[in-house]
C-alpha positions in Angstrom: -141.4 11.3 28.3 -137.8 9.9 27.4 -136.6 9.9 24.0 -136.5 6.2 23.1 -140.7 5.8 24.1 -141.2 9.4 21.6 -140.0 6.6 19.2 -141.6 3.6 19.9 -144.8 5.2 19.5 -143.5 6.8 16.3 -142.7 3.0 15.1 -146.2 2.1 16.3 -148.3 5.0 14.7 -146.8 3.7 11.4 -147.6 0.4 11.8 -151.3 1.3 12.6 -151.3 3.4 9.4 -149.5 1.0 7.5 -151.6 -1.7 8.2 -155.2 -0.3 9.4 -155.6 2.8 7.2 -153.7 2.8 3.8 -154.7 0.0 1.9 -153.1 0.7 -1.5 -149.7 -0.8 -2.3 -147.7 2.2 -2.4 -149.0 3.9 0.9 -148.2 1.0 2.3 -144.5 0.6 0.6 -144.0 3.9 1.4 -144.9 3.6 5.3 -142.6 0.8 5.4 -139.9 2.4 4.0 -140.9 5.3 7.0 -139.9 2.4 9.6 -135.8 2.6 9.3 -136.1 6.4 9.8 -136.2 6.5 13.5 -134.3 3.1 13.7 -131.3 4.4 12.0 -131.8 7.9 14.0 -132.3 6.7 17.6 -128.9 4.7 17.6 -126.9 7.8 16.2 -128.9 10.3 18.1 -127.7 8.0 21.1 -124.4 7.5 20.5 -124.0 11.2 19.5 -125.7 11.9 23.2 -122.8 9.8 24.8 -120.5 11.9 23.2 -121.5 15.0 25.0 -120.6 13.9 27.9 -117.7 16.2 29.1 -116.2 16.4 25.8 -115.2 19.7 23.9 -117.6 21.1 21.8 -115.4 21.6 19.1 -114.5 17.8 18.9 -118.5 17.1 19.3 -119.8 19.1 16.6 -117.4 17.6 14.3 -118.4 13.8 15.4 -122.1 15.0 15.3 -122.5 16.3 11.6 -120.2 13.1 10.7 -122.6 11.1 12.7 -125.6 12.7 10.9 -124.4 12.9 8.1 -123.7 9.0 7.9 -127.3 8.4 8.9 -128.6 10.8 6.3 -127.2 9.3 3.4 -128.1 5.7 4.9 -132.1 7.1 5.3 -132.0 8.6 2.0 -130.5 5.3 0.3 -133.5 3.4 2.0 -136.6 6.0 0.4 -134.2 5.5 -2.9 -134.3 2.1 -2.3 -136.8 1.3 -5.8 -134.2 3.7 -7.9 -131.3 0.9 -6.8 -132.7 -2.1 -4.9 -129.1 -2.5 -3.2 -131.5 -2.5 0.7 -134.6 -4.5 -0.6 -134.1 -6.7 -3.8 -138.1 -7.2 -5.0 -138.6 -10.1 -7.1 -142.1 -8.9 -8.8 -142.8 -5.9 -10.7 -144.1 -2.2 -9.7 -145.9 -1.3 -7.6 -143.1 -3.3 -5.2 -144.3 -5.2 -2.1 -142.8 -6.1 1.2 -144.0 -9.6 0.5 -141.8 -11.1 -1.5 -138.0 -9.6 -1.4 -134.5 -10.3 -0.3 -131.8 -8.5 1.4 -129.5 -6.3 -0.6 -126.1 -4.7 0.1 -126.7 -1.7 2.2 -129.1 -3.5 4.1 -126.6 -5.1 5.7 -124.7 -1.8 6.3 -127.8 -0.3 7.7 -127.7 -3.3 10.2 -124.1 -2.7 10.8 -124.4 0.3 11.1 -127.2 0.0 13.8 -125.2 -2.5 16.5 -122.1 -0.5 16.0 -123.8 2.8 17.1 -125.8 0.7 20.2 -122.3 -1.0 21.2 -120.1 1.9 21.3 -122.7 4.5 22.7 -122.8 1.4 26.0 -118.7 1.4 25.7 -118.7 5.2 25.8 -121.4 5.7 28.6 -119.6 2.8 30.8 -115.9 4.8 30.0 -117.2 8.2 31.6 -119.9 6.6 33.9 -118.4 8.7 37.4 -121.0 5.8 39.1 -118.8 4.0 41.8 -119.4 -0.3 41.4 -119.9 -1.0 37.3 -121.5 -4.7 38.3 -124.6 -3.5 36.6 -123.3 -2.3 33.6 -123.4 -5.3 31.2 -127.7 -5.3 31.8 -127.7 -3.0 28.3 -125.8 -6.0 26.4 -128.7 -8.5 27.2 -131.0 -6.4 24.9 -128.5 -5.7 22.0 -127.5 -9.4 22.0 -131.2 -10.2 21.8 -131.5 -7.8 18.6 -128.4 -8.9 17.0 -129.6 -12.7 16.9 -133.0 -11.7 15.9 -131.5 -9.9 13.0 -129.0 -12.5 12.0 -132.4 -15.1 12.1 -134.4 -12.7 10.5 -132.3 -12.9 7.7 -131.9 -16.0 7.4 -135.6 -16.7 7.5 -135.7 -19.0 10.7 -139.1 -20.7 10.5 -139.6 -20.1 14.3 -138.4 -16.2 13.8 -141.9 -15.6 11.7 -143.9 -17.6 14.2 -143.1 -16.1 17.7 -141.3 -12.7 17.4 -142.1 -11.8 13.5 -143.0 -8.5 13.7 -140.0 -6.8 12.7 -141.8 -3.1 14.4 -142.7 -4.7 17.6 -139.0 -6.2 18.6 -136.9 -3.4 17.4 -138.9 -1.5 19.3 -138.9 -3.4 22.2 -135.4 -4.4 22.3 -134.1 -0.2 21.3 -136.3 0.8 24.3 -134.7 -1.8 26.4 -131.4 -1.0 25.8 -132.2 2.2 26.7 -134.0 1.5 29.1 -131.4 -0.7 30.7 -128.7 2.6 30.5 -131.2 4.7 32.5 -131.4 2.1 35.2 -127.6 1.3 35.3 -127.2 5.3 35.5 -125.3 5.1 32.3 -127.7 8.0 31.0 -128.4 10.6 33.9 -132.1 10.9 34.6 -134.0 13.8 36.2 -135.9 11.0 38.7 -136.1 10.0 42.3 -136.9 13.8 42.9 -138.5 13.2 46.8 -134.8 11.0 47.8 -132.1 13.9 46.3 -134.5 16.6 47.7 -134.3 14.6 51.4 -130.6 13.9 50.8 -129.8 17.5 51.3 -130.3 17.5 54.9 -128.3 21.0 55.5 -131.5 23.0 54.0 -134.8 22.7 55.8 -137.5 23.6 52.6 -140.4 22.3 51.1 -142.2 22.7 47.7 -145.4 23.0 47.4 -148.2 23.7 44.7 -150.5 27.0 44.3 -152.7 25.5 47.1 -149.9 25.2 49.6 -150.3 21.2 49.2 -146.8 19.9 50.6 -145.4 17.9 47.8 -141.2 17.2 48.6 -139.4 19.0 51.9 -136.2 18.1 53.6 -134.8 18.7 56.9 -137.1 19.5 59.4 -139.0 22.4 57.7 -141.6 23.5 59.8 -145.7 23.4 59.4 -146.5 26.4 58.3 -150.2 28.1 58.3 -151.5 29.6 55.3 -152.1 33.3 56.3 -147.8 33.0 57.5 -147.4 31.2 54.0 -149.3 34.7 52.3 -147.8 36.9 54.3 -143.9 35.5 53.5 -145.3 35.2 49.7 -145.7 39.0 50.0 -142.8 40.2 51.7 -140.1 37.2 50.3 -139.4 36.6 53.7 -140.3 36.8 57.2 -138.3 36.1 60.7 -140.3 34.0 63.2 -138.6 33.2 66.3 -135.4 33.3 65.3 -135.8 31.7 61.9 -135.8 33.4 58.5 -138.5 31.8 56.3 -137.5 32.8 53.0 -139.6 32.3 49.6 -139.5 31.8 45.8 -141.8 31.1 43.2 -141.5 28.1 40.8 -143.5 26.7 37.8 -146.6 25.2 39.4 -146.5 26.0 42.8 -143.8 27.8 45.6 -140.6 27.0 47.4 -139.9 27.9 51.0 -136.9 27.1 53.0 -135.9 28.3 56.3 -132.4 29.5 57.7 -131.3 29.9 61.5 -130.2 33.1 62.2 -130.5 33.4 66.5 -127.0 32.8 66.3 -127.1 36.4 64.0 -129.6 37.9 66.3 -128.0 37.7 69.5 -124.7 38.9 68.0 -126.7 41.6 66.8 -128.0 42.3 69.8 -124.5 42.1 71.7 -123.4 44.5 68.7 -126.2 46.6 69.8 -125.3 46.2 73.6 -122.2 47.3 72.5 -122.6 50.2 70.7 -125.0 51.8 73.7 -121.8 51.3 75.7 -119.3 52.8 73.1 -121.9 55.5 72.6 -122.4 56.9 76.2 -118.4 56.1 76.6 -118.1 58.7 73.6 -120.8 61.2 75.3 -118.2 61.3 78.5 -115.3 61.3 76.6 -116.8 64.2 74.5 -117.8 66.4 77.8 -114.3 65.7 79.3 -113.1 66.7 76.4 -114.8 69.8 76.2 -114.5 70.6 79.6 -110.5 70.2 79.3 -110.5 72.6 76.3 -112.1 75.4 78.1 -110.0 75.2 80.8 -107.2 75.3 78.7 -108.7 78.2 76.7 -109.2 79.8 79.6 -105.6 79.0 80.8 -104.4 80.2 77.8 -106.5 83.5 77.8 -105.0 84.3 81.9 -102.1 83.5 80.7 -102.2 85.9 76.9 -103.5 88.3 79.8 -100.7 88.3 82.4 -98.4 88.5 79.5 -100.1 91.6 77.9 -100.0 93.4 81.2 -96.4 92.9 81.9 -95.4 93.8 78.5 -98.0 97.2 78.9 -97.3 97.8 82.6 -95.7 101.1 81.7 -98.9 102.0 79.6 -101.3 101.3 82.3 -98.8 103.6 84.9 -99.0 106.5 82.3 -103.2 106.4 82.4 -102.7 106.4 86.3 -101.1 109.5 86.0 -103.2 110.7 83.5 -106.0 110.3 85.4 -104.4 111.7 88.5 -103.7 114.6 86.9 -107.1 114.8 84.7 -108.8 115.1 88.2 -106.5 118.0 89.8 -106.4 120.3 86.6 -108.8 122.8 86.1 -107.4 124.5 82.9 -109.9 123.2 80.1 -106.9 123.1 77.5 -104.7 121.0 79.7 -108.0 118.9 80.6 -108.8 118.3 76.8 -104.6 117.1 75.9 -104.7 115.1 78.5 -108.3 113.4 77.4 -106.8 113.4 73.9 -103.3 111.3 75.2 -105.4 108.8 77.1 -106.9 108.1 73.7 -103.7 107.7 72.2 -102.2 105.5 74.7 -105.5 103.6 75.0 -105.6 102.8 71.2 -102.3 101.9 71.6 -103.4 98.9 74.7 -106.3 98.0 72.4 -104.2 97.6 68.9 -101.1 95.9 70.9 -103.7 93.6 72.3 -105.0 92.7 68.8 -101.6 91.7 67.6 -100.5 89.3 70.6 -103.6 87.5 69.8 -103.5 87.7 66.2 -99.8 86.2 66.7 -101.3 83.3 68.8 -104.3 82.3 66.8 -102.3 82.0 63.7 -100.4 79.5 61.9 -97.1 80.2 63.1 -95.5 82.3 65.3 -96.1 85.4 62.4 -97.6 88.4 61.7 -98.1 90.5 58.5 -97.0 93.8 57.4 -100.3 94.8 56.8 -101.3 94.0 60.9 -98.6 96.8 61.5 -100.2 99.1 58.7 -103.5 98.9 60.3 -102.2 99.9 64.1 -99.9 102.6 63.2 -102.7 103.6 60.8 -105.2 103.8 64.3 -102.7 105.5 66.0 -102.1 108.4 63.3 -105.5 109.0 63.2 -105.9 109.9 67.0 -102.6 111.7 67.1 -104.7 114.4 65.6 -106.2 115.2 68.7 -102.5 115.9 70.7 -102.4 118.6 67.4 -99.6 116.7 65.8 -99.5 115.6 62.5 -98.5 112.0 61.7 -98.1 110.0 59.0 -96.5 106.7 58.0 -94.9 104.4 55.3 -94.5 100.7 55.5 -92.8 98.5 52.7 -94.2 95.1 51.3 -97.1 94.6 53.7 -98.4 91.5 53.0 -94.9 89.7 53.8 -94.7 87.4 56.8 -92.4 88.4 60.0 -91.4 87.6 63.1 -94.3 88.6 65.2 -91.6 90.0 67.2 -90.2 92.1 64.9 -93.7 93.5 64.4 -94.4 94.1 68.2 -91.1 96.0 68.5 -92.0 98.7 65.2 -95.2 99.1 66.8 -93.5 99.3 70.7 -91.0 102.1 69.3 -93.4 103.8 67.6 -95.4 104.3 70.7 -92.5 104.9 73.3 -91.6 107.7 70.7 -95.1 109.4 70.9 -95.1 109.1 74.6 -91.4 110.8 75.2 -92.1 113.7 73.0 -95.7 114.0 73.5 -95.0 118.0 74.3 -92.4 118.7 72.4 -93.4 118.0 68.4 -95.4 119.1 65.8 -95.6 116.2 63.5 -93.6 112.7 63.2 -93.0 110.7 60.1 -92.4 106.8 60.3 -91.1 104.6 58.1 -90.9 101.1 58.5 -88.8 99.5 55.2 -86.6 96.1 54.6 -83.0 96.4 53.9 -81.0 93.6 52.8 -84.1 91.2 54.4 -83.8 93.1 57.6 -86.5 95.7 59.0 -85.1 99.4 59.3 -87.2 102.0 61.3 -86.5 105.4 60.0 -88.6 108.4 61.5 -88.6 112.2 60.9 -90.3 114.7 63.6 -90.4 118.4 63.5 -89.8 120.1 66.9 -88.2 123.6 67.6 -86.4 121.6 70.8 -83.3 119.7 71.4 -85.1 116.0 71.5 -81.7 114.3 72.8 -82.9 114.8 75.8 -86.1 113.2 75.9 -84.7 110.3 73.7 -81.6 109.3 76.1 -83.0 106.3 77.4 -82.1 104.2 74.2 -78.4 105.2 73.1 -78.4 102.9 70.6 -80.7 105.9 68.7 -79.4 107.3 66.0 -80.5 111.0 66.1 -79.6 113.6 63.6 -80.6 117.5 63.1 -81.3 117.7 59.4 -82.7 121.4 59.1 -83.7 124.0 62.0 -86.5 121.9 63.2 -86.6 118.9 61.7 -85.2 116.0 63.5 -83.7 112.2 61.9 -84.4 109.3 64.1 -83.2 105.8 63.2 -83.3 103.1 65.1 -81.4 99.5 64.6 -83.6 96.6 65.1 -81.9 92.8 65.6 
């Protein structure tokens, strides 16, 4: 119920008191004096309304408690009124009545008071009104005119006043509520009306509202008819997609709200996105299987081709089994079967651990090998040297330093090639691999009661040395 009709009947329940219940003189007195409560309070609680209209609060709550405060001290003079008789001047003694008086002073402030707050609440509302045409706007003044002239003839006791609009209730009343009035219908004051036309203005959203019994009350758009098992059924899941539209709900004091959105436009891009990705997928699957398919060939490119180049650099290996085996087959001396059984071992470890590094070097990061890969070949080799009857040991310097992988081959190439040349002719061999001034020297001592220059003079570039009797100094530059 608007504001202006909560006081109206407030006026009217304290006229039906005043008049029909107390009898006495000062229930009455005091219900009269009751009256210019809500007619000083609805003019300032209006024109304090008008000033919340996109103002800042800070300015507002100032204007407000000076508004209230004004109408406080003008209600408060009014219940005083018997302490000062500056509203109501009685002419007769206690207990006063409202039959005989005049108008005091701040009666006429109260008045004042009154049309001041009803004008400038109207000149404020028409200011900010954002309502395009303002023709209407001067309807409000009919009603405050009206109450200003009654006032001004009540006052003045106009014979006519008392005989067709005396009841002083009954017209403020009824010209308050009109000027209110008046400011709804010009759309001076916004009202929450006309629910059915904004609700069917929004024609972009197809919805409805409904109550609890799915009775259609406002809808826009073209919001479909709905059964009431789809209604339950989009009640329990908050929404539901029915032919290519979304019904979407929400509960709401009283009853439901269900609107509807069009997403075929979604699904078939969904579906093309779907499409699509089928496509991409079994384009992946091939691309995968090529793929695949190229990298074993390649792995099996690169394995010939590891192979090949294993071969060529062991060719000389493979020739010594040959004759090995040649010979292994002719001999009939158990002694010369089981040295040359225990050199086929050694030259056989040698293939296997030579093999191990060229693939170690290719697998790696780097074209690199380690000083402990050379440690654990020559360490292999050592161990089935035992078998020719020689004893061999080795040394090698900072082993987990990275190399050349070439570097490393050609330690482990020398040390072999020096095993095979004097195969018959030593008793034990010594090799040292150590870095001088960051560059690898190969020292080795042998013992062996015969000259080994002979068996050595394929590589000049050896440095070979007779230390004792039988004891033999091999060095050998590396670049």
């Amino acid at each position: 119920m608007p504001y202006h009709k909560k006081r109206f009947l407030s006026y009217t329940f304290l006229r039906t008191v005043k008049y029909h219940i107390f009898q006495d003189p000062l229930s009455t007195h005091i219900c009269w004096y009751l009256y210019y409560f809500p007619m000083i309070l609805i003019p300032t609680l209006g024109l304090n309304a008008s000033f919340l209209l996109e103002e800042e609060h800070d300015k507002v709550k100032k204007r407000s408690i000076f508004l209230l405060f004004s109408a406080m001290l003008l209600i408060i003079s009014v219940f005083t009124n018997d302490l000062h008789q500056q509203v109501f001047h009685f002419y007769l003694n206690p207990p006063y009545s409202d039959k005989n008086y005049s108008y005091g002073f701040l009666f006429f402030v109260i008045q004042g008071w009154i049309i001041f707050c009803l004008i400038a609440m109207d000149i404020i509302l028409i200011h900010k009104s954002k309502i395009s045409g303002k023709k209407r706007f001067w309807l409000p003044v009919i009603p405050g005119i009206i109450l200003l002239a009654w006032n001004i003839a009540n006052i003045l006791r106009v014979p006519m006043i008392s005989t067709i609009a005396g009841d002083l209730t009954a017209i403020c009343c009824l010209c308050i509520a009109a000027i209110f009035q008046s400011c709804i219908l010009c759309g001076l004051i916004p009202t929450n009306s006309r629910y059915f036309e904004l609700f069917q203005s929004n024609g972009s959203l197809d919805a409805e509202i409904t109550d609890n019994t799915f009775h259609r009350y406002y809808y826009s758009g073209n919001f479909p008819k709905l059964t009431e098992e789809l209604r339950e059924c989009v009640i329990a899941n908050s929404s539901i997609q029915e032919n290519g539209v979304l019904i979407k709900h929400i509960p709401v004091k009283g009853g439901h709200l269900f609107w509807t959105e069009d997403i075929s436009v979604l699904l078939d891009q969904y579906q093309d996105i779907e499409e699509q990705q089928e496509e991409l997928t079994e384009r992946n699957q091939l691309l995968q299987m090529t793929y695949q398919k190229e990298a074993a060939r390649k792995k099996l490119e690169e394995q010939n081709r590891l192979l090949n180049m294993i071969q060529d650099q062991t060719y000389k290996q493979y020739e010594l089994l040959s004759s090995y085996m040649k010979k292994l087959e002719q001999t009939e001396s158990r002694e010369e079967y089981d040295m040359l059984l225990s050199k086929i071992v050694v030259v056989g470890t040698y293939l296997k651990r030579r093999k191990n590094l060229v693939l170690t070097r290719y697998s790696s990061q780097g074209d690199s090998l380690t000083m402990a890969d050379l440690k654990q070949s020559l360490a292999e080799s050592c161990e089935n040297l035992k078998l020719c009857r020689i004893r061999a040991a080795y040394y090698v310097q900072d082993k987990e330093k990275q190399l050349q992988a070439d570097d490393i081959l050609n330690c482990y190439d020398f040390f072999e090639w020096l095993i095979e040349q004097l195969f018959d002719v030593i008793n034990s061999v010594f090799f040292r691999v150590t870095q001088i001034d960051e560059k690898l020297q190969i020292s080795v001592h042998v013992m062996s009661s015969t000259d080994i220059h002979n068996f050595l003079k394929e590589r000049p570039e050896l440095l070979i040395q007779q230390e004792e009797e039988q004891e033999w100094f091999i060095r050998c530059p590396l670049s």
